[in-house]
PDB file of C-alpha atoms in Angstrom:
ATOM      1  CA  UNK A  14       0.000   0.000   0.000  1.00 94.00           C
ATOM      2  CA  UNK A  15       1.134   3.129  -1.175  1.00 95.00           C
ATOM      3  CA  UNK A  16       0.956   6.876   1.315  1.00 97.00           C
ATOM      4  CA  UNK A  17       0.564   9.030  -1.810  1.00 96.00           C
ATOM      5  CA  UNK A  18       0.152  12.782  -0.899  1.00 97.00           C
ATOM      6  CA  UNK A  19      -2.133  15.118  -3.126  1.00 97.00           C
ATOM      7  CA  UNK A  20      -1.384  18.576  -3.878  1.00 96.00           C
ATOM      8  CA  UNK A  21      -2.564  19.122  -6.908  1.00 96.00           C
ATOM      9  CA  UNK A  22      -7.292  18.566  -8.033  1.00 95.00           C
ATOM     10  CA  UNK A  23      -5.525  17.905 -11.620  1.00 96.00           C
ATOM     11  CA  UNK A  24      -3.940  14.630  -9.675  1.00 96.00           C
ATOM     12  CA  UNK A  25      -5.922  11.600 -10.881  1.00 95.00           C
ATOM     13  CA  UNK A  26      -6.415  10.158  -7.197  1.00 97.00           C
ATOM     14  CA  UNK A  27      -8.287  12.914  -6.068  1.00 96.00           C
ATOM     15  CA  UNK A  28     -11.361  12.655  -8.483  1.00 96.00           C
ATOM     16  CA  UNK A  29     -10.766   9.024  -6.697  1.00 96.00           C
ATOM     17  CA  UNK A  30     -10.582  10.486  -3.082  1.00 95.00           C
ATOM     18  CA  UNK A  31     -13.420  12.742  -3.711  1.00 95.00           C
ATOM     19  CA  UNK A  32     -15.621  10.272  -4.854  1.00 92.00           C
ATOM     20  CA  UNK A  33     -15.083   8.199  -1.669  1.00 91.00           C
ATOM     21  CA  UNK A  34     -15.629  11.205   0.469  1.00 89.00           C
ATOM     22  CA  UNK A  35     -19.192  11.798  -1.427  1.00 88.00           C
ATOM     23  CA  UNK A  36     -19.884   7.653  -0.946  1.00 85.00           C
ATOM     24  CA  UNK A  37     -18.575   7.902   3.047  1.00 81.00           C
ATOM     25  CA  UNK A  38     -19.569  11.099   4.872  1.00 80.00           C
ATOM     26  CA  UNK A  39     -23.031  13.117   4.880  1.00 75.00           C
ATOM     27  CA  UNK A  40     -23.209  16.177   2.046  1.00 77.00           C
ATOM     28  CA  UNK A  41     -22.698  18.896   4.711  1.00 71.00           C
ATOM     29  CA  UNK A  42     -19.162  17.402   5.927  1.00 74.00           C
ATOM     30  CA  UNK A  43     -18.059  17.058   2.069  1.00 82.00           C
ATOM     31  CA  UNK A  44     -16.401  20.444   0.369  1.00 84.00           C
ATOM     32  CA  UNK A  45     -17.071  21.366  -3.321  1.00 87.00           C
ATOM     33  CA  UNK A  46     -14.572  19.624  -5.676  1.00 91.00           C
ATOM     34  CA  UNK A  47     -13.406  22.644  -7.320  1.00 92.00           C
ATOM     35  CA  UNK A  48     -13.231  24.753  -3.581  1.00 88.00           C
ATOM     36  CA  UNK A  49     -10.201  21.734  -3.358  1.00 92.00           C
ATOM     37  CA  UNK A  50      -8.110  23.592  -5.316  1.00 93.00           C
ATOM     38  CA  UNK A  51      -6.794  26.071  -2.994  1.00 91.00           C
ATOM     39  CA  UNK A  52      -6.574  23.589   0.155  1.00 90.00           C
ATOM     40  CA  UNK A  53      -4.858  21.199  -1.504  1.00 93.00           C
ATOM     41  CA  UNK A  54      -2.227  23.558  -2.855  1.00 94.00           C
ATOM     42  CA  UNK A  55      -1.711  25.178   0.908  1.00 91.00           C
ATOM     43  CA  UNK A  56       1.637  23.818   2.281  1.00 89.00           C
ATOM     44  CA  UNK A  57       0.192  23.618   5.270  1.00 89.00           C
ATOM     45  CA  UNK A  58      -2.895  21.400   4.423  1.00 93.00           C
ATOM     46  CA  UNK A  59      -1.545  17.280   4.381  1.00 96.00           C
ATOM     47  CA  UNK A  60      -4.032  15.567   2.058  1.00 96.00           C
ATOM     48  CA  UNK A  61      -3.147  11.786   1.555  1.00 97.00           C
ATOM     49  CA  UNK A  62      -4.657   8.670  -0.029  1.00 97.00           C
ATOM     50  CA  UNK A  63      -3.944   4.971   0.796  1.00 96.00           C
ATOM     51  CA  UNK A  64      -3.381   3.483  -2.704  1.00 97.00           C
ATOM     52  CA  UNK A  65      -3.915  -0.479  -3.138  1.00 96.00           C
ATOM     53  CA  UNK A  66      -3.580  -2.111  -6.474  1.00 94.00           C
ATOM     54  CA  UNK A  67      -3.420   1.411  -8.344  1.00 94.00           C
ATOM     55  CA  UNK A  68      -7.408   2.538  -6.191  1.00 95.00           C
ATOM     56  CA  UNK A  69      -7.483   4.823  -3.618  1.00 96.00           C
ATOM     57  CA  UNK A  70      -8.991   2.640  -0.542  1.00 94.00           C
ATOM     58  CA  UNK A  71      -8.796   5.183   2.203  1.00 93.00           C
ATOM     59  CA  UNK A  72      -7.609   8.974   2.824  1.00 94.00           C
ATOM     60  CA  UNK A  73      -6.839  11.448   5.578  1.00 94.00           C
ATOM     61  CA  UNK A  74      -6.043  14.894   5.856  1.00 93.00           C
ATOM     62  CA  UNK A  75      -4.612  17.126   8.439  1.00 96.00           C
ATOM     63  CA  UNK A  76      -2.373  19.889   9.609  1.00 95.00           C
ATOM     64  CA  UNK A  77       0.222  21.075  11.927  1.00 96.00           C
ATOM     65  CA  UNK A  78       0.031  24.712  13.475  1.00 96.00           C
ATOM     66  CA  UNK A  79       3.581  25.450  14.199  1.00 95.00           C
ATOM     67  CA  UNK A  80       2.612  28.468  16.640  1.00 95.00           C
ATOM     68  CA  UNK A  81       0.497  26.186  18.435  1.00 96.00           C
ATOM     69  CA  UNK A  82       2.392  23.166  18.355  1.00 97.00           C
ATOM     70  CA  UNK A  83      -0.626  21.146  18.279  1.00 97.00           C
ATOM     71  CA  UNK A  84      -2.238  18.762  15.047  1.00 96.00           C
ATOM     72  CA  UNK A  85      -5.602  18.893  13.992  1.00 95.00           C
ATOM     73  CA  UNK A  86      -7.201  15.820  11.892  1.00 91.00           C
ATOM     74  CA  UNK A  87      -9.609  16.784   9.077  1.00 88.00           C
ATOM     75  CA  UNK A  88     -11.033  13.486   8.756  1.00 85.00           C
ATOM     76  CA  UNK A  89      -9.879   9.956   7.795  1.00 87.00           C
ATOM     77  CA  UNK A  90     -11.784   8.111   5.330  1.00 87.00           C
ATOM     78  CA  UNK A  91     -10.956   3.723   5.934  1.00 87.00           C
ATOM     79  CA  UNK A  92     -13.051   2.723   1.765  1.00 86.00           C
ATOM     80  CA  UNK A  93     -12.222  -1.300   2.464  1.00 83.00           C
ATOM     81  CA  UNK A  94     -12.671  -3.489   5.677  1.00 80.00           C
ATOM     82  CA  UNK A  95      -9.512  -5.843   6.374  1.00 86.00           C
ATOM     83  CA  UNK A  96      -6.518  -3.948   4.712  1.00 89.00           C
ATOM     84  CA  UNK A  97      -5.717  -2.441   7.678  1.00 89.00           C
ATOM     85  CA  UNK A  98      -6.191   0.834   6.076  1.00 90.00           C
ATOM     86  CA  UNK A  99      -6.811   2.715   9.274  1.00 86.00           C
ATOM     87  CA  UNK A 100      -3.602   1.813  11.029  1.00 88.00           C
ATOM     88  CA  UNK A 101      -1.559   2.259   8.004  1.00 92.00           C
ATOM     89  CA  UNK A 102      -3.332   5.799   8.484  1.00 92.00           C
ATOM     90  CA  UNK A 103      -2.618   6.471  11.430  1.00 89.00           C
ATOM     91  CA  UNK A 104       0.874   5.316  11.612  1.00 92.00           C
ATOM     92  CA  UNK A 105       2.369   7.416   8.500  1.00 95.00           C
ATOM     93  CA  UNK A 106       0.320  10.436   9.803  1.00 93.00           C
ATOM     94  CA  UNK A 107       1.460  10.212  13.428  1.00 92.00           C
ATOM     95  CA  UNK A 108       5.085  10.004  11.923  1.00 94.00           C
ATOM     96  CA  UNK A 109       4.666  12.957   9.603  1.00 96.00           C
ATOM     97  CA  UNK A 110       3.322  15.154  12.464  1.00 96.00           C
ATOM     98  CA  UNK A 111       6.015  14.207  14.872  1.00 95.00           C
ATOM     99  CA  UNK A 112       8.908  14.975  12.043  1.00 96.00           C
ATOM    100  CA  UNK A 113       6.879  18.367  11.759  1.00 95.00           C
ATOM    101  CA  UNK A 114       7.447  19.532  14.906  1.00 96.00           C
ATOM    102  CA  UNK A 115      10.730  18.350  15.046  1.00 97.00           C
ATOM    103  CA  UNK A 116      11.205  20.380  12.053  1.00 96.00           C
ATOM    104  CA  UNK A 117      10.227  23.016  14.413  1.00 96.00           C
ATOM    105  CA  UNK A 118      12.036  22.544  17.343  1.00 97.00           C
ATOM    106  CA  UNK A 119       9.434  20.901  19.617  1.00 96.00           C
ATOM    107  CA  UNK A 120       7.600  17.823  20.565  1.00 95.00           C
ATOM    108  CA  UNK A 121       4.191  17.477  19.250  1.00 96.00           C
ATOM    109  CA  UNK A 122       1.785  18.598  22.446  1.00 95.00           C
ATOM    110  CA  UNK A 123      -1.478  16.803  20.880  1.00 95.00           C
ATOM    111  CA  UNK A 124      -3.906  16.559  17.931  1.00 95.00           C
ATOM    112  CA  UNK A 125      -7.259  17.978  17.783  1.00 96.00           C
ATOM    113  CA  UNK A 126     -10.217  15.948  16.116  1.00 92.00           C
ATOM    114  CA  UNK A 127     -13.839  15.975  15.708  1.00 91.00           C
ATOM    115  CA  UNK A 128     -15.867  12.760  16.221  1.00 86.00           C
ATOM    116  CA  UNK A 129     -19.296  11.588  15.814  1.00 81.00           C
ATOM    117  CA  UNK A 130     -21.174  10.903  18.983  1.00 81.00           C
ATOM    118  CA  UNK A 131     -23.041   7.820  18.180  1.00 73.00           C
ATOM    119  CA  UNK A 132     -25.940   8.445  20.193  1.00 71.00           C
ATOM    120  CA  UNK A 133     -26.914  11.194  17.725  1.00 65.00           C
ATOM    121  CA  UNK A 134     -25.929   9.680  14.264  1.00 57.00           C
ATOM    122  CA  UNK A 135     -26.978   6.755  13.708  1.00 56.00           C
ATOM    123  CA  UNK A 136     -28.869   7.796  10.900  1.00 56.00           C
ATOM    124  CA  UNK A 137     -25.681   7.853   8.852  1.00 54.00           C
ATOM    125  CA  UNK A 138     -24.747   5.362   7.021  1.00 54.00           C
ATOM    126  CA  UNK A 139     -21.233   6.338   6.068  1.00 53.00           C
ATOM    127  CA  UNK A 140     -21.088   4.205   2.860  1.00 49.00           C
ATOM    128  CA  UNK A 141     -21.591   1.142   4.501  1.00 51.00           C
ATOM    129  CA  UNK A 142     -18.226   0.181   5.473  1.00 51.00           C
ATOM    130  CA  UNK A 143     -18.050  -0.645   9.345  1.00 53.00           C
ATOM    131  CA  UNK A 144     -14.890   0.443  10.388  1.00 49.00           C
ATOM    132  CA  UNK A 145     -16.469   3.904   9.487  1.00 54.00           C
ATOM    133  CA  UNK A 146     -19.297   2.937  11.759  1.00 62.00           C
ATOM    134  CA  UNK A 147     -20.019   5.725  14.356  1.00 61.00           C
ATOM    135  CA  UNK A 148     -19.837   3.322  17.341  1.00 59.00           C
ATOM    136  CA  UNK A 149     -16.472   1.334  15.813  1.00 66.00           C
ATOM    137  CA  UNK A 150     -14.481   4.810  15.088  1.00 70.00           C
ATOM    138  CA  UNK A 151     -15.029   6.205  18.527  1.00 72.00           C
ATOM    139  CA  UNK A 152     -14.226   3.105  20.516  1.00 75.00           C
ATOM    140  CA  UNK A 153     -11.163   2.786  18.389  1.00 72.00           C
ATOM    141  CA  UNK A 154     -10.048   6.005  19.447  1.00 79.00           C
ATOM    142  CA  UNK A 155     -10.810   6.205  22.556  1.00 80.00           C
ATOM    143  CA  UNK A 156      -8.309   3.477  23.049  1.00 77.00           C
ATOM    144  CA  UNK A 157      -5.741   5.535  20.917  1.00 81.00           C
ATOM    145  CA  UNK A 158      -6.155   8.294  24.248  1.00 87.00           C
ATOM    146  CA  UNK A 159      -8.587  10.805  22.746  1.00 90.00           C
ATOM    147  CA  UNK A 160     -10.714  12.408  25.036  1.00 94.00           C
ATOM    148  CA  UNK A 161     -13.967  14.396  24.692  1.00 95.00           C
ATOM    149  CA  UNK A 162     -13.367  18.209  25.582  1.00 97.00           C
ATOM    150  CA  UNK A 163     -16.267  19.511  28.270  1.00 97.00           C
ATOM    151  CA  UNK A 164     -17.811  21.672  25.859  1.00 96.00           C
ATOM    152  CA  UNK A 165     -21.452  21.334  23.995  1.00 95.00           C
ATOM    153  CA  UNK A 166     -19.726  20.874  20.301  1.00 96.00           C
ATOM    154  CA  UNK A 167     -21.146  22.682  17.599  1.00 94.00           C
ATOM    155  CA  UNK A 168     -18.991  23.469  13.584  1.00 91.00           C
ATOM    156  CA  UNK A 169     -20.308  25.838  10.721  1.00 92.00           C
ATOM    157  CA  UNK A 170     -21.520  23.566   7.833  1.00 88.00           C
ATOM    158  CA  UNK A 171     -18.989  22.934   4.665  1.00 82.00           C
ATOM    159  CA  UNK A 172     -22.015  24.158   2.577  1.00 81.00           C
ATOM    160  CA  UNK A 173     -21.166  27.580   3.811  1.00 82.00           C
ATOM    161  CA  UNK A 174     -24.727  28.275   4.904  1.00 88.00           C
ATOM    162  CA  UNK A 175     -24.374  29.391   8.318  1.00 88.00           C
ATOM    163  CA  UNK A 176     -26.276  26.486   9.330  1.00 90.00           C
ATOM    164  CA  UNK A 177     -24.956  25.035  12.372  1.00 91.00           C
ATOM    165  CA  UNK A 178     -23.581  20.933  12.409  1.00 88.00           C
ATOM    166  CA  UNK A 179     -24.226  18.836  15.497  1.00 88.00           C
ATOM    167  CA  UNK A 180     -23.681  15.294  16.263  1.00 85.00           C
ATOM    168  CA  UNK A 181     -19.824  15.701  17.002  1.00 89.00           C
ATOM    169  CA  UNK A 182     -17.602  16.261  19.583  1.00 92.00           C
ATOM    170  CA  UNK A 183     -14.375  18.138  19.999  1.00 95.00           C
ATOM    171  CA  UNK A 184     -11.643  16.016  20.953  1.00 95.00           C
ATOM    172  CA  UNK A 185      -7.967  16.045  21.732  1.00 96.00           C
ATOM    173  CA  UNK A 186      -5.124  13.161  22.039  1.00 93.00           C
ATOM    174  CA  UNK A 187      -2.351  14.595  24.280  1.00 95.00           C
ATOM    175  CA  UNK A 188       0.641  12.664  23.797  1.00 91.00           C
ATOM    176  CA  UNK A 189       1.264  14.086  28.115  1.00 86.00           C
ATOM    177  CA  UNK A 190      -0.132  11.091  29.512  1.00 79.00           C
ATOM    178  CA  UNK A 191      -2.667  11.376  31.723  1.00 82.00           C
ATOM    179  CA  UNK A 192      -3.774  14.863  30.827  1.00 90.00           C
ATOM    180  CA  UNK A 193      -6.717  15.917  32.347  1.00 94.00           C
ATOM    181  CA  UNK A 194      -7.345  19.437  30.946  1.00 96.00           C
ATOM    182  CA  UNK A 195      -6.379  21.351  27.962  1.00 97.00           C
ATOM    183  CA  UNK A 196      -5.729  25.542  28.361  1.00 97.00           C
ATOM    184  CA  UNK A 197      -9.446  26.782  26.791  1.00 98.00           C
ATOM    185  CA  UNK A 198      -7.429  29.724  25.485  1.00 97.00           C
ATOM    186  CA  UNK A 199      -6.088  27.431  22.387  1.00 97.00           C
ATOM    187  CA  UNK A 200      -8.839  25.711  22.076  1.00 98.00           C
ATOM    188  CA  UNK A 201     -10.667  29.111  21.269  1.00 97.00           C
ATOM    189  CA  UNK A 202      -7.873  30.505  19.246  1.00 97.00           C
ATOM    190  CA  UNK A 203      -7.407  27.028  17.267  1.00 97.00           C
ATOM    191  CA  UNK A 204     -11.120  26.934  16.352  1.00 97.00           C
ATOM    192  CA  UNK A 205     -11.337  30.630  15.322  1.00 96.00           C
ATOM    193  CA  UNK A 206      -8.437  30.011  12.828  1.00 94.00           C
ATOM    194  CA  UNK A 207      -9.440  26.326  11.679  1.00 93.00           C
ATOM    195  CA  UNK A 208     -12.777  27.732  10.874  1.00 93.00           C
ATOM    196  CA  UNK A 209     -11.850  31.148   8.827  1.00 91.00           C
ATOM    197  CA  UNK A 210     -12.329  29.972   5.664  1.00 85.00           C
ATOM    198  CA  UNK A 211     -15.852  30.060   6.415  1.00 88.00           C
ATOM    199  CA  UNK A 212     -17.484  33.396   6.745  1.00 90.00           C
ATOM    200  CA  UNK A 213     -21.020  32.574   7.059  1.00 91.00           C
ATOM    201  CA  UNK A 214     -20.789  30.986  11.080  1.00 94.00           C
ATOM    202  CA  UNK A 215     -24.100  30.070  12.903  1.00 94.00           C
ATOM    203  CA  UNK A 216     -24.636  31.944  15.866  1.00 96.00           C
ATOM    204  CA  UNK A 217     -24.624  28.804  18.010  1.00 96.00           C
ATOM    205  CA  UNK A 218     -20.867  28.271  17.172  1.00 96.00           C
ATOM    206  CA  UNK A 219     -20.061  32.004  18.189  1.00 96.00           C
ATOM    207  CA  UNK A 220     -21.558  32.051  21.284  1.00 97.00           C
ATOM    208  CA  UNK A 221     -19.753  27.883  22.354  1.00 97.00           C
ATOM    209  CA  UNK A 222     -16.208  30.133  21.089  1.00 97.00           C
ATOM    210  CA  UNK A 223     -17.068  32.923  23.646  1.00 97.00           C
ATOM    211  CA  UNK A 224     -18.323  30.492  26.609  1.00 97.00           C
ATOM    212  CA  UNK A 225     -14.716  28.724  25.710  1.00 97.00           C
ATOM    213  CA  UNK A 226     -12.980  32.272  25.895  1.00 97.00           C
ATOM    214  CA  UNK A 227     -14.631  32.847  29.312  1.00 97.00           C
ATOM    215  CA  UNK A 228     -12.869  29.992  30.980  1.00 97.00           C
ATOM    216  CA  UNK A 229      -9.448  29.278  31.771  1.00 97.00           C
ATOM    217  CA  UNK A 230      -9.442  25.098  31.479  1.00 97.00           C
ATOM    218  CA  UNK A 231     -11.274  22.891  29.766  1.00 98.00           C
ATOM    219  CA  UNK A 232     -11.696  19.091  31.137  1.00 97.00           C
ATOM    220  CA  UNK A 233     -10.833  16.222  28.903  1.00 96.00           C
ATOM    221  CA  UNK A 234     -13.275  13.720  29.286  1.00 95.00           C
ATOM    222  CA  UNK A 235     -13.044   9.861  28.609  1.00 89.00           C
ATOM    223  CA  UNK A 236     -15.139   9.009  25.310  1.00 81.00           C
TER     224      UNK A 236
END
């Protein structure tokens, strides 16, 4: 299995990639494939596919904010059950993200990450596969040392519509074992920044940023 990055919407294995993102997640978690264009040619943005026998079978993206020292994972898409697509994930990301910081003179503090509550989506199908399944992701992370951060989780829509998304929650992996809070300060400043490119925010999510800006800690609770 190949860890291909894409930089480029001309590159054949992202009409691929998109195409599994459409058949996994629900329409308001899944960007335009023409607003790709300028994420995928941001240094900052890591977009890469699992490639097995020449088809893209899974996908992640993420990014490292040097000034925060901290990761944040987009999403990661596992297409196939039983290729061991998600650890081969996980792995080459974790490995890229620690050579990042290195790059920058510090140890990687943690990684950010939104995931479904399964409680309040099991409506979604997420194409089928069940390593994508809601109740599967979550306990599989959970084990990796996410926790859920104390706060009532709400993200402005991909569609841009100012509609508010619900059925997540805000989570962070500190690699400082047993971590019990995170500063609320950068989790404020590290939403306000990861959600920019979106003008048109729902009230809901500015009001959750200004409770978070209020506070001084946040607890990291076990998923």
């Amino acid at each position: 299995m190949d860890y291909h990055r894409i930089t480029k919407i001309e590159d054949p294995l992202f009409t691929q990639m998109h195409q599994l993102m459409q058949e996994i997640f629900p329409p308001e978690e899944v960007l335009e494939f023409d607003l790709w264009k300028e994420p995928l040619e941001d240094p900052g943005i890591r977009v890469f596919v699992a490639v097995h026998e020449g088809k893209v079978v899974g996908a992640t993206e993420y990014r490292y904010y040097e000034d925060f020292n901290v990761a944040m994972t987009d999403f990661t898409i596992i297409g196939n059950p039983g290729l061991g697509i998600g650890p081969f994930l996980a792995n080459h990301r974790e490995q890229d993200l620690h050579e990042l910081a290195a790059a920058n003179g510090k140890s990687l503090s943690g990684m950010f990450a939104e995931i479904y509550d399964p409680y309040r989506v099991e409506h979604h199908e997420f194409g089928g596969v069940k390593p994508m399944d809601p109740y599967v992701r979550r306990e599989v992370l959970a084990h990796l040392g996410y926790k859920k951060i104390d706060i009532n989780y709400v993200h402005p829509s991909w569609n841009n519509d100012g509609e508010a998304v619900t059925g997540l929650d805000l989570c962070f992996l500190p690699m400082e074992n047993n971590k019990s809070t995170i500063q609320a300060d950068l989790v404020a400043k590290f939403l306000i920044r990861y959600y920019a490119v979106l003008p048109n925010k729902p009230d809901s999510w500015m009001k959750m940023v200004e409770g978070i800006e209020s506070k001084d800690q946040l607890a990291l609770m076990n998923m």
